Amino acid sequence: MTAPRFPFVHRAGELCCEDVPLSEIAQRFGTPTYVYSRRALEDAFDAYAQPLAARAALICYAVKANSNLAVLNLLARRGAGFDIVSGGELARVLAAGGDAGRIVFSGVGKTDAEIAQALSAGILSFNVESAAELDAIERVAAAAGRRAPVSLRVNPDVDAQTHPYIATGLRENKFGVAYEEALPLYQRAAASPHLQVVGVAAHIGSQITSVAPFLDAADRLLALVERLTAAGIRLQQIDFGGGLGIRYRDEQPPPPAQLIGALTARVDAAGHADKTLLFEPGRSLVAAAGALLMRVVRRKTGATKNFAIVDAAMNDLLRPALYEAWMAVEAVRPRQGSALRYDLVGPVCESADWLARDRDLALEDGDLLAVLGAGAYGMSMASNYNTRPRAAEVIVDGGRVYCVRRREEISALFRDEFPLP
Ligand code: LLP
């Protein structure tokens, strides 16, 4: 039997998360609400951790995928490190009980203040994205009387075969140090008393559903490590960047063990079995664990299109509007009877405000629906557009439901705004 795609399964005519019917959650917490399964989160983490158990490795969860404190805390308890891209994410990880010594800091625009904040927290490494950023880190470290641990994030110039907005490893992308520039930059870093060269990193993109692009990038990284060794620069860690894509519709990503097996084989064959291996998975740890639960406000049927207007919108879940992403939709209590073809849209005043298109559903006003695979890049990309309070978030653990973020109050949305005197 194949494992269920999502921890959301129909039982006695009703969609449940673990042992809890979603209608119960809607009743208790209202809609829209993000619902996550604790077991699915932990299983997804273990799928990376187990194949790495016998070697020096660190799984640095990419906080941007879902930065709820409870999610971070569960992963920290399981031994996760974290990949952050802002001072805000650093503060969250520390607030959630994460270990600063297991944090890598990525991103092209680290400010001096963020660099200083991360230095004083004592992070594992800065993944440096340009020569100018290396200068800034050196300057801030010198001023603080510290030595900053650095890895260069090199741009391996490989095609991740994914959506152009989430491909990052091609020469024309803004990310990383150009491959040819890496060696001289390493030499500069190695000569600085304020920098400690610790490793090399790459991240080629997201929602990658095959092993091949990862291996292409790994080969480029390992060739660079060879050249560095020849130049007398020894690294401790190799960071392969983000994790695998997930199955939203009919994609068939390999299991993490397959990716890890293939990568470690390359690393070992190249004679680097002593290096600590880092991975920065985001989506594949949290996406399948989450659903966005919503209610049909009303239907609007017409000659050419039928719309189901729901109480969630692009401000809650931006992926369809931004990437035309296809996400699975299920009725919480599927109805017998004839289905109509609907576009699922929100109340926001934009034609891009849709969550799903051309879905065959038998619906009545007030019905509950769930968008599946919404645990990653859902709530973390939510906004208050149209002065809509952000959704509540709950985690289901067996038969229990924990509120891990209460629904935003409308008054809080303009609490920090002031009229002129
Ligand atoms: N490391 C770095 C440096 C990254 O930029 C990212 C994602 C990751 C790790 C995590 O990659 P993952 O394992 O999730 O593929 N909002 C888009 C995805 C943007 C990904 C950005 N970087 C979406 O909803 O599809």
CSV table of C-alpha atoms and ligand atoms in Angstrom, one decimal:
chain,number,residue,atom,x,y,z
A,1,MET,CA,0.0,0.0,0.0
A,2,THR,CA,1.3,3.5,-0.8
A,3,ALA,CA,1.3,6.0,2.0
A,4,PRO,CA,-1.6,8.5,1.9
A,5,ARG,CA,-0.6,11.7,0.1
A,6,PHE,CA,-1.8,13.8,2.9
A,7,PRO,CA,-2.6,13.2,6.5
A,8,PHE,CA,-6.1,14.3,5.6
A,9,VAL,CA,-8.3,11.4,5.0
A,10,HIS,CA,-12.1,10.8,4.7
A,11,ARG,CA,-13.5,8.8,7.5
A,12,ALA,CA,-17.3,8.1,7.9
A,13,GLY,CA,-18.0,10.6,5.2
A,14,GLU,CA,-16.0,13.4,6.6
A,15,LEU,CA,-12.5,14.8,6.0
A,16,CYS,CA,-10.3,14.4,9.1
A,17,CYS,CA,-6.8,15.5,10.1
A,18,GLU,CA,-5.4,12.6,12.1
A,19,ASP,CA,-8.3,11.7,14.4
A,20,VAL,CA,-10.2,15.0,14.2
A,21,PRO,CA,-13.0,15.9,11.8
A,22,LEU,CA,-12.3,19.2,10.1
A,23,SER,CA,-15.9,20.3,10.7
A,24,GLU,CA,-15.1,20.2,14.5
A,25,ILE,CA,-12.1,22.5,13.9
A,26,ALA,CA,-14.2,24.9,11.8
A,27,GLN,CA,-16.8,25.0,14.6
A,28,ARG,CA,-14.3,25.7,17.3
A,29,PHE,CA,-11.9,28.0,15.6
A,30,GLY,CA,-13.9,29.5,12.6
A,31,THR,CA,-12.7,29.8,9.0
A,32,PRO,CA,-10.4,30.3,7.3
A,33,THR,CA,-8.0,28.2,9.4
A,34,TYR,CA,-4.7,26.5,8.6
A,35,VAL,CA,-4.7,23.0,10.0
A,36,TYR,CA,-1.5,21.1,10.5
A,37,SER,CA,-0.8,17.5,11.5
A,38,ARG,CA,1.9,17.1,14.0
A,39,ARG,CA,2.6,13.5,13.0
A,40,ALA,CA,3.0,14.5,9.3
A,41,LEU,CA,5.4,17.2,10.2
A,42,GLU,CA,7.5,14.9,12.3
A,43,ASP,CA,7.4,12.1,9.8
A,44,ALA,CA,8.6,14.4,7.1
A,45,PHE,CA,11.5,15.5,9.2
A,46,ASP,CA,12.4,11.9,10.0
A,47,ALA,CA,12.4,11.1,6.3
A,48,TYR,CA,15.5,13.3,6.0
A,49,ALA,CA,17.0,12.6,9.4
A,50,GLN,CA,16.9,8.8,9.2
A,51,PRO,CA,19.0,8.3,6.1
A,52,LEU,CA,21.5,10.8,7.6
A,53,ALA,CA,21.6,9.3,11.1
A,54,ALA,CA,25.0,7.6,10.6
A,55,ARG,CA,26.9,10.6,9.5
A,56,ALA,CA,27.7,14.2,10.4
A,57,ALA,CA,24.8,16.1,9.1
A,58,LEU,CA,22.3,18.9,9.9
A,59,ILE,CA,18.9,19.4,8.6
A,60,CYS,CA,18.3,23.2,8.6
A,61,TYR,CA,14.6,23.7,8.1
A,62,ALA,CA,13.9,26.7,5.8
A,63,VAL,CA,11.9,28.8,8.1
A,64,LYS,CA,10.3,30.8,5.3
A,65,ALA,CA,8.1,27.8,4.4
A,66,ASN,CA,6.1,28.0,7.6
A,67,SER,CA,7.4,30.1,10.5
A,68,ASN,CA,4.8,29.5,13.1
A,69,LEU,CA,6.6,29.2,16.5
A,70,ALA,CA,4.9,25.9,17.3
A,71,VAL,CA,6.1,24.4,14.0
A,72,LEU,CA,9.7,25.7,14.7
A,73,ASN,CA,9.5,24.3,18.2
A,74,LEU,CA,8.4,20.8,17.2
A,75,LEU,CA,11.2,20.7,14.6
A,76,ALA,CA,13.8,22.0,17.1
A,77,ARG,CA,12.8,19.3,19.6
A,78,ARG,CA,13.4,16.8,16.9
A,79,GLY,CA,17.0,18.1,16.3
A,80,ALA,CA,16.5,20.4,13.4
A,81,GLY,CA,18.7,23.3,12.6
A,82,PHE,CA,17.3,26.3,10.7
A,83,ASP,CA,17.9,28.2,7.5
A,84,ILE,CA,16.9,31.8,8.0
A,85,VAL,CA,16.8,34.8,5.7
A,86,SER,CA,16.1,37.7,8.0
A,87,GLY,CA,16.6,39.1,11.5
A,88,GLY,CA,13.0,38.4,12.0
A,89,GLU,CA,13.4,34.8,11.3
A,90,LEU,CA,16.4,34.6,13.6
A,91,ALA,CA,14.3,36.1,16.4
A,92,ARG,CA,11.5,33.6,15.7
A,93,VAL,CA,13.8,30.6,15.8
A,94,LEU,CA,15.3,31.7,19.1
A,95,ALA,CA,11.9,32.5,20.6
A,96,ALA,CA,10.8,29.0,19.5
A,97,GLY,CA,13.7,27.4,21.4
A,98,GLY,CA,16.0,26.8,18.4
A,99,ASP,CA,19.7,26.5,18.8
A,100,ALA,CA,21.7,29.4,17.4
A,101,GLY,CA,24.6,27.1,16.7
A,102,ARG,CA,22.5,25.2,14.2
A,103,ILE,CA,21.4,28.2,12.2
A,104,VAL,CA,22.6,29.1,8.7
A,105,PHE,CA,21.8,32.6,7.4
A,106,SER,CA,21.0,32.9,3.6
A,107,GLY,CA,19.7,35.7,1.5
A,108,VAL,CA,21.1,38.4,-0.8
A,109,GLY,CA,20.3,41.5,1.3
A,110,LYS,CA,21.5,41.0,4.9
A,111,THR,CA,21.8,44.4,6.5
A,112,ASP,CA,24.6,45.4,8.9
A,113,ALA,CA,22.2,45.2,11.7
A,114,GLU,CA,21.1,41.7,10.8
A,115,ILE,CA,24.7,40.6,10.5
A,116,ALA,CA,25.5,42.0,13.9
A,117,GLN,CA,22.4,40.3,15.4
A,118,ALA,CA,23.3,36.9,13.9
A,119,LEU,CA,27.0,37.3,15.0
A,120,SER,CA,26.1,38.0,18.6
A,121,ALA,CA,23.6,35.1,18.6
A,122,GLY,CA,26.4,32.8,17.5
A,123,ILE,CA,25.0,31.2,14.3
A,124,LEU,CA,26.7,28.3,12.6
A,125,SER,CA,27.4,30.1,9.3
A,126,PHE,CA,26.6,33.0,7.0
A,127,ASN,CA,25.8,31.8,3.5
A,128,VAL,CA,27.4,34.7,1.7
A,129,GLU,CA,25.9,35.7,-1.6
A,130,SER,CA,28.3,38.3,-3.0
A,131,ALA,CA,31.8,39.8,-2.7
A,132,ALA,CA,30.2,43.0,-1.3
A,133,GLU,CA,28.4,41.0,1.3
A,134,LEU,CA,31.6,39.4,2.4
A,135,ASP,CA,33.1,42.9,2.9
A,136,ALA,CA,30.1,43.9,5.0
A,137,ILE,CA,30.4,40.8,7.2
A,138,GLU,CA,34.1,41.3,7.6
A,139,ARG,CA,33.5,44.9,8.6
A,140,VAL,CA,30.7,44.1,11.1
A,141,ALA,CA,32.7,41.3,12.6
A,142,ALA,CA,35.8,43.5,13.0
A,143,ALA,CA,33.8,46.1,14.7
A,144,ALA,CA,32.3,43.5,17.1
A,145,GLY,CA,35.8,42.0,17.7
A,146,ARG,CA,34.5,38.7,16.4
A,147,ARG,CA,35.3,36.1,13.7
A,148,ALA,CA,32.3,35.4,11.5
A,149,PRO,CA,31.8,31.9,10.2
A,150,VAL,CA,31.2,32.0,6.4
A,151,SER,CA,30.3,29.7,3.6
A,152,LEU,CA,30.0,31.0,0.1
A,153,ARG,CA,26.8,30.3,-1.6
A,154,VAL,CA,27.9,29.6,-5.1
A,155,ASN,CA,25.7,29.8,-8.1
A,156,PRO,CA,26.3,26.4,-9.9
A,157,ASP,CA,24.5,27.5,-13.0
A,158,VAL,CA,22.3,24.5,-13.3
A,159,ASP,CA,18.7,24.2,-14.5
A,160,ALA,CA,16.4,23.1,-11.7
A,161,GLN,CA,13.5,22.6,-14.1
A,162,THR,CA,11.0,24.3,-12.0
A,163,HIS,CA,8.8,27.5,-12.2
A,164,PRO,CA,11.0,30.5,-13.2
A,165,TYR,CA,10.0,32.4,-10.1
A,166,ILE,CA,11.4,29.7,-7.8
A,167,ALA,CA,14.5,28.7,-9.8
A,168,THR,CA,17.6,30.3,-8.3
A,169,GLY,CA,20.6,28.4,-9.5
A,170,LEU,CA,21.0,29.8,-13.0
A,171,ARG,CA,23.6,32.4,-13.9
A,172,GLU,CA,20.9,35.0,-14.6
A,173,ASN,CA,19.4,34.7,-11.1
A,174,LYS,CA,20.3,37.2,-8.4
A,175,PHE,CA,21.4,34.5,-6.0
A,176,GLY,CA,24.9,33.4,-5.1
A,177,VAL,CA,28.5,34.1,-6.1
A,178,ALA,CA,29.3,33.3,-9.7
A,179,TYR,CA,31.1,30.0,-9.9
A,180,GLU,CA,34.3,31.5,-11.4
A,181,GLU,CA,34.5,34.1,-8.7
A,182,ALA,CA,34.4,31.7,-5.9
A,183,LEU,CA,38.1,30.7,-5.6
A,184,PRO,CA,39.5,34.2,-5.4
A,185,LEU,CA,36.8,35.2,-2.9
A,186,TYR,CA,37.6,32.2,-0.7
A,187,GLN,CA,41.3,33.2,-0.8
A,188,ARG,CA,40.3,36.6,0.4
A,189,ALA,CA,38.1,35.2,3.2
A,190,ALA,CA,40.7,32.8,4.3
A,191,ALA,CA,43.2,35.6,4.7
A,192,SER,CA,41.0,37.7,6.9
A,193,PRO,CA,41.4,37.6,10.7
A,194,HIS,CA,37.7,38.4,11.0
A,195,LEU,CA,36.3,35.6,8.8
A,196,GLN,CA,36.4,31.9,9.4
A,197,VAL,CA,35.8,29.9,6.2
A,198,VAL,CA,33.6,26.9,7.2
A,199,GLY,CA,31.9,25.7,4.0
A,200,VAL,CA,30.3,25.9,0.7
A,201,ALA,CA,26.6,26.2,-0.1
A,202,ALA,CA,24.2,26.1,-3.1
A,203,HIS,CA,20.5,26.4,-3.5
A,204,ILE,CA,19.2,25.9,-7.1
A,205,GLY,CA,15.5,26.3,-6.6
A,206,SER,CA,12.3,24.9,-5.2
A,207,GLN,CA,9.7,22.3,-6.1
A,208,ILE,CA,12.3,20.2,-7.8
A,209,THR,CA,10.9,16.7,-8.3
A,210,SER,CA,13.9,14.8,-9.5
A,211,VAL,CA,17.4,14.0,-8.2
A,212,ALA,CA,19.3,15.0,-11.3
A,213,PRO,CA,19.5,18.8,-10.8
A,214,PHE,CA,20.7,18.2,-7.2
A,215,LEU,CA,23.5,15.9,-8.5
A,216,ASP,CA,24.5,18.4,-11.2
A,217,ALA,CA,24.9,21.1,-8.5
A,218,ALA,CA,26.7,18.7,-6.2
A,219,ASP,CA,29.2,17.8,-8.9
A,220,ARG,CA,29.9,21.5,-9.4
A,221,LEU,CA,30.3,22.0,-5.6
A,222,LEU,CA,32.6,19.0,-5.2
A,223,ALA,CA,34.8,20.2,-8.1
A,224,LEU,CA,35.1,23.5,-6.3
A,225,VAL,CA,36.0,21.8,-3.0
A,226,GLU,CA,38.8,20.0,-4.9
A,227,ARG,CA,40.2,23.3,-6.1
A,228,LEU,CA,39.9,24.8,-2.7
A,229,THR,CA,41.7,21.9,-1.1
A,230,ALA,CA,44.5,22.3,-3.7
A,231,ALA,CA,44.7,25.9,-2.7
A,232,GLY,CA,45.1,25.0,0.9
A,233,ILE,CA,41.5,25.9,2.0
A,234,ARG,CA,39.8,23.2,3.9
A,235,LEU,CA,36.1,23.2,4.5
A,236,GLN,CA,34.1,21.5,7.2
A,237,GLN,CA,30.6,21.6,5.7
A,238,ILE,CA,28.8,21.3,2.4
A,239,ASP,CA,25.3,22.7,2.2
A,240,PHE,CA,23.1,21.4,-0.6
A,241,GLY,CA,20.3,23.9,-0.1
A,242,GLY,CA,16.5,23.4,-0.2
A,243,GLY,CA,14.8,20.0,-0.3
A,244,LEU,CA,12.6,18.1,-2.7
A,245,GLY,CA,9.3,19.2,-4.2
A,246,ILE,CA,6.1,17.6,-3.2
A,247,ARG,CA,3.2,16.0,-5.0
A,248,TYR,CA,0.6,18.6,-5.5
A,249,ARG,CA,-1.2,16.9,-8.4
A,250,ASP,CA,0.7,14.3,-10.4
A,251,GLU,CA,4.3,15.1,-9.7
A,252,GLN,CA,6.3,12.1,-8.5
A,253,PRO,CA,9.2,13.3,-6.4
A,254,PRO,CA,11.5,10.7,-5.1
A,255,PRO,CA,11.6,10.0,-1.3
A,256,PRO,CA,14.3,12.0,0.6
A,257,ALA,CA,16.3,8.8,1.2
A,258,GLN,CA,16.8,8.5,-2.5
A,259,LEU,CA,18.2,12.1,-2.8
A,260,ILE,CA,20.3,11.7,0.2
A,261,GLY,CA,21.7,8.3,-0.9
A,262,ALA,CA,22.6,9.7,-4.3
A,263,LEU,CA,24.3,12.8,-2.8
A,264,THR,CA,26.2,11.0,-0.1
A,265,ALA,CA,27.5,8.5,-2.7
A,266,ARG,CA,28.9,11.4,-4.7
A,267,VAL,CA,30.4,13.0,-1.7
A,268,ASP,CA,32.0,9.8,-0.5
A,269,ALA,CA,33.3,9.0,-4.0
A,270,ALA,CA,35.0,12.4,-4.1
A,271,GLY,CA,36.7,11.6,-0.8
A,272,HIS,CA,34.7,14.0,1.4
A,273,ALA,CA,33.1,11.5,3.8
A,274,ASP,CA,34.5,13.6,6.6
A,275,LYS,CA,32.4,16.7,5.7
A,276,THR,CA,29.3,17.7,7.6
A,277,LEU,CA,26.4,17.7,5.1
A,278,LEU,CA,23.7,20.3,5.4
A,279,PHE,CA,20.2,20.4,3.9
A,280,GLU,CA,17.8,23.2,3.9
A,281,PRO,CA,14.4,21.6,3.2
A,282,GLY,CA,11.3,23.8,3.6
A,283,ARG,CA,8.4,22.7,1.5
A,284,SER,CA,8.9,19.0,1.8
A,285,LEU,CA,8.8,19.2,5.7
A,286,VAL,CA,5.5,21.1,6.0
A,287,ALA,CA,3.5,21.3,2.8
A,288,ALA,CA,1.7,18.0,3.0
A,289,ALA,CA,1.1,18.4,6.7
A,290,GLY,CA,-1.2,21.4,6.2
A,291,ALA,CA,-4.6,22.3,4.8
A,292,LEU,CA,-6.4,25.6,4.5
A,293,LEU,CA,-9.9,25.1,5.8
A,294,MET,CA,-12.6,27.5,4.4
A,295,ARG,CA,-16.3,27.9,4.0
A,296,VAL,CA,-18.3,28.6,0.9
A,297,VAL,CA,-19.9,32.1,1.4
A,298,ARG,CA,-22.1,31.8,-1.7
A,299,ARG,CA,-22.2,30.4,-5.2
A,300,LYS,CA,-22.5,32.5,-8.3
A,301,THR,CA,-23.5,30.4,-11.3
A,302,GLY,CA,-23.5,31.7,-14.9
A,303,ALA,CA,-23.6,30.8,-18.5
A,304,THR,CA,-19.9,30.6,-18.9
A,305,LYS,CA,-18.5,30.1,-15.4
A,306,ASN,CA,-19.6,29.0,-12.0
A,307,PHE,CA,-17.9,30.6,-9.0
A,308,ALA,CA,-17.8,29.3,-5.5
A,309,ILE,CA,-16.9,32.3,-3.4
A,310,VAL,CA,-15.1,31.2,-0.2
A,311,ASP,CA,-14.0,33.0,2.9
A,312,ALA,CA,-10.3,32.4,2.2
A,313,ALA,CA,-8.6,34.5,-0.5
A,314,MET,CA,-5.3,35.3,-2.2
A,315,ASN,CA,-4.2,37.1,1.0
A,316,ASP,CA,-4.4,33.8,2.9
A,317,LEU,CA,-2.9,31.6,0.1
A,318,LEU,CA,-1.0,33.4,-2.6
A,319,ARG,CA,0.5,30.4,-4.5
A,320,PRO,CA,-2.3,30.1,-7.1
A,321,ALA,CA,-2.4,33.8,-7.8
A,322,LEU,CA,1.4,34.2,-7.9
A,323,TYR,CA,2.5,31.0,-9.7
A,324,GLU,CA,-0.8,29.7,-11.1
A,325,ALA,CA,-0.1,26.8,-8.7
A,326,TRP,CA,-2.5,23.9,-8.8
A,327,MET,CA,-3.6,22.8,-5.3
A,328,ALA,CA,-5.9,20.0,-4.4
A,329,VAL,CA,-9.4,20.9,-3.1
A,330,GLU,CA,-11.6,18.5,-1.1
A,331,ALA,CA,-15.1,18.9,0.3
A,332,VAL,CA,-15.1,18.3,4.0
A,333,ARG,CA,-18.4,16.5,3.8
A,334,PRO,CA,-18.7,15.4,0.1
A,335,ARG,CA,-22.3,15.6,-1.1
A,336,GLN,CA,-24.1,13.1,-3.3
A,337,GLY,CA,-25.6,14.6,-6.3
A,338,SER,CA,-24.5,16.3,-9.5
A,339,ALA,CA,-21.4,18.3,-9.5
A,340,LEU,CA,-20.9,21.6,-11.2
A,341,ARG,CA,-17.6,22.9,-12.5
A,342,TYR,CA,-16.4,25.7,-10.2
A,343,ASP,CA,-13.7,28.3,-9.9
A,344,LEU,CA,-12.9,28.7,-6.2
A,345,VAL,CA,-12.4,32.4,-5.6
A,346,GLY,CA,-12.1,34.7,-2.6
A,347,PRO,CA,-13.7,38.1,-1.8
A,348,VAL,CA,-10.6,40.2,-2.7
A,349,CYS,CA,-11.0,42.7,-5.5
A,350,GLU,CA,-8.6,41.2,-8.0
A,351,SER,CA,-9.2,38.8,-10.8
A,352,ALA,CA,-6.0,37.0,-9.6
A,353,ASP,CA,-7.9,36.2,-6.4
A,354,TRP,CA,-8.5,32.5,-7.1
A,355,LEU,CA,-7.6,29.4,-5.2
A,356,ALA,CA,-8.5,26.7,-7.7
A,357,ARG,CA,-10.0,26.6,-11.2
A,358,ASP,CA,-12.3,24.2,-13.0
A,359,ARG,CA,-13.0,21.8,-10.1
A,360,ASP,CA,-16.0,19.5,-10.2
A,361,LEU,CA,-17.8,19.8,-6.9
A,362,ALA,CA,-21.3,19.3,-5.5
A,363,LEU,CA,-21.7,22.3,-3.3
A,364,GLU,CA,-24.2,24.2,-1.2
A,365,ASP,CA,-23.6,27.6,0.5
A,366,GLY,CA,-22.0,27.2,3.8
A,367,ASP,CA,-20.1,24.0,2.9
A,368,LEU,CA,-16.6,23.5,4.2
A,369,LEU,CA,-13.7,23.0,1.8
A,370,ALA,CA,-10.0,22.2,2.3
A,371,VAL,CA,-7.1,23.1,0.1
A,372,LEU,CA,-4.5,20.4,0.7
A,373,GLY,CA,-0.8,20.7,0.6
A,374,ALA,CA,-1.0,24.2,2.0
A,375,GLY,CA,1.4,23.8,4.9
A,376,ALA,CA,4.3,25.4,3.0
A,377,TYR,CA,4.3,28.9,1.7
A,378,GLY,CA,0.7,29.4,2.7
A,379,MET,CA,0.5,31.3,6.0
A,380,SER,CA,4.0,32.5,5.7
A,381,MET,CA,3.1,34.4,2.6
A,382,ALA,CA,-0.2,35.7,3.9
A,383,SER,CA,-1.0,39.4,4.0
A,384,ASN,CA,-3.7,41.7,5.2
A,385,TYR,CA,-4.7,42.9,1.8
A,386,ASN,CA,-8.3,44.2,1.8
A,387,THR,CA,-7.8,44.6,5.6
A,388,ARG,CA,-8.4,40.9,6.1
A,389,PRO,CA,-7.2,39.5,9.3
A,390,ARG,CA,-4.9,36.6,8.9
A,391,ALA,CA,-6.2,33.1,9.5
A,392,ALA,CA,-6.0,31.1,12.7
A,393,GLU,CA,-3.5,28.2,12.8
A,394,VAL,CA,-4.0,24.9,14.7
A,395,ILE,CA,-2.0,21.7,15.1
A,396,VAL,CA,-3.7,18.4,15.4
A,397,ASP,CA,-2.0,15.8,17.5
A,398,GLY,CA,-3.9,12.5,17.4
A,399,GLY,CA,-7.3,13.4,18.8
A,400,ARG,CA,-6.3,16.8,20.2
A,401,VAL,CA,-6.3,20.2,18.6
A,402,TYR,CA,-4.0,23.0,19.7
A,403,CYS,CA,-4.5,26.6,18.6
A,404,VAL,CA,-1.0,27.8,17.7
A,405,ARG,CA,-1.9,31.2,16.4
A,406,ARG,CA,-5.2,32.9,17.1
A,407,ARG,CA,-7.1,34.6,14.3
A,408,GLU,CA,-5.9,38.2,14.0
A,409,GLU,CA,-8.2,40.8,15.4
A,410,ILE,CA,-9.4,43.6,13.0
A,411,SER,CA,-8.4,46.3,15.5
A,412,ALA,CA,-4.9,45.0,15.5
A,413,LEU,CA,-4.6,45.6,11.8
A,414,PHE,CA,-4.6,49.4,12.2
A,415,ARG,CA,-3.3,49.6,15.8
A,416,ASP,CA,0.1,50.9,14.6
A,417,GLU,CA,-1.3,53.6,12.3
A,418,PHE,CA,-1.8,57.2,13.3
A,419,PRO,CA,-3.7,60.1,11.8
A,420,LEU,CA,-1.9,63.5,11.4
A,421,PRO,CA,-2.5,65.9,14.3
B,1,LLP,N1,17.2,27.5,1.1
B,1,LLP,C1,17.2,28.7,0.5
B,1,LLP,C2,18.3,29.5,0.4
B,1,LLP,C3,16.0,29.0,-0.2
B,1,LLP,O1,15.9,30.2,-0.8
B,1,LLP,C4,14.8,28.2,-0.1
B,1,LLP,C5,13.6,28.5,-0.7
B,1,LLP,C6,14.9,27.0,0.6
B,1,LLP,C7,16.2,26.7,1.2
B,1,LLP,C8,13.8,26.0,0.8
B,1,LLP,O2,13.5,25.4,-0.4
B,1,LLP,P1,12.4,24.2,-0.4
B,1,LLP,O3,12.9,23.0,0.3
B,1,LLP,O4,11.1,24.8,0.2
B,1,LLP,O5,12.1,23.9,-1.8
B,1,LLP,N2,7.0,30.6,-2.4
B,1,LLP,C9,7.4,29.6,-3.3
B,1,LLP,C10,8.7,28.9,-2.9
B,1,LLP,C11,9.9,29.9,-2.7
B,1,LLP,C12,11.1,29.2,-2.3
B,1,LLP,C13,12.2,30.2,-1.9
B,1,LLP,N3,13.4,29.6,-1.4
B,1,LLP,C14,6.3,28.6,-3.5
B,1,LLP,O6,5.2,28.8,-2.8
B,1,LLP,O7,6.3,27.7,-4.3
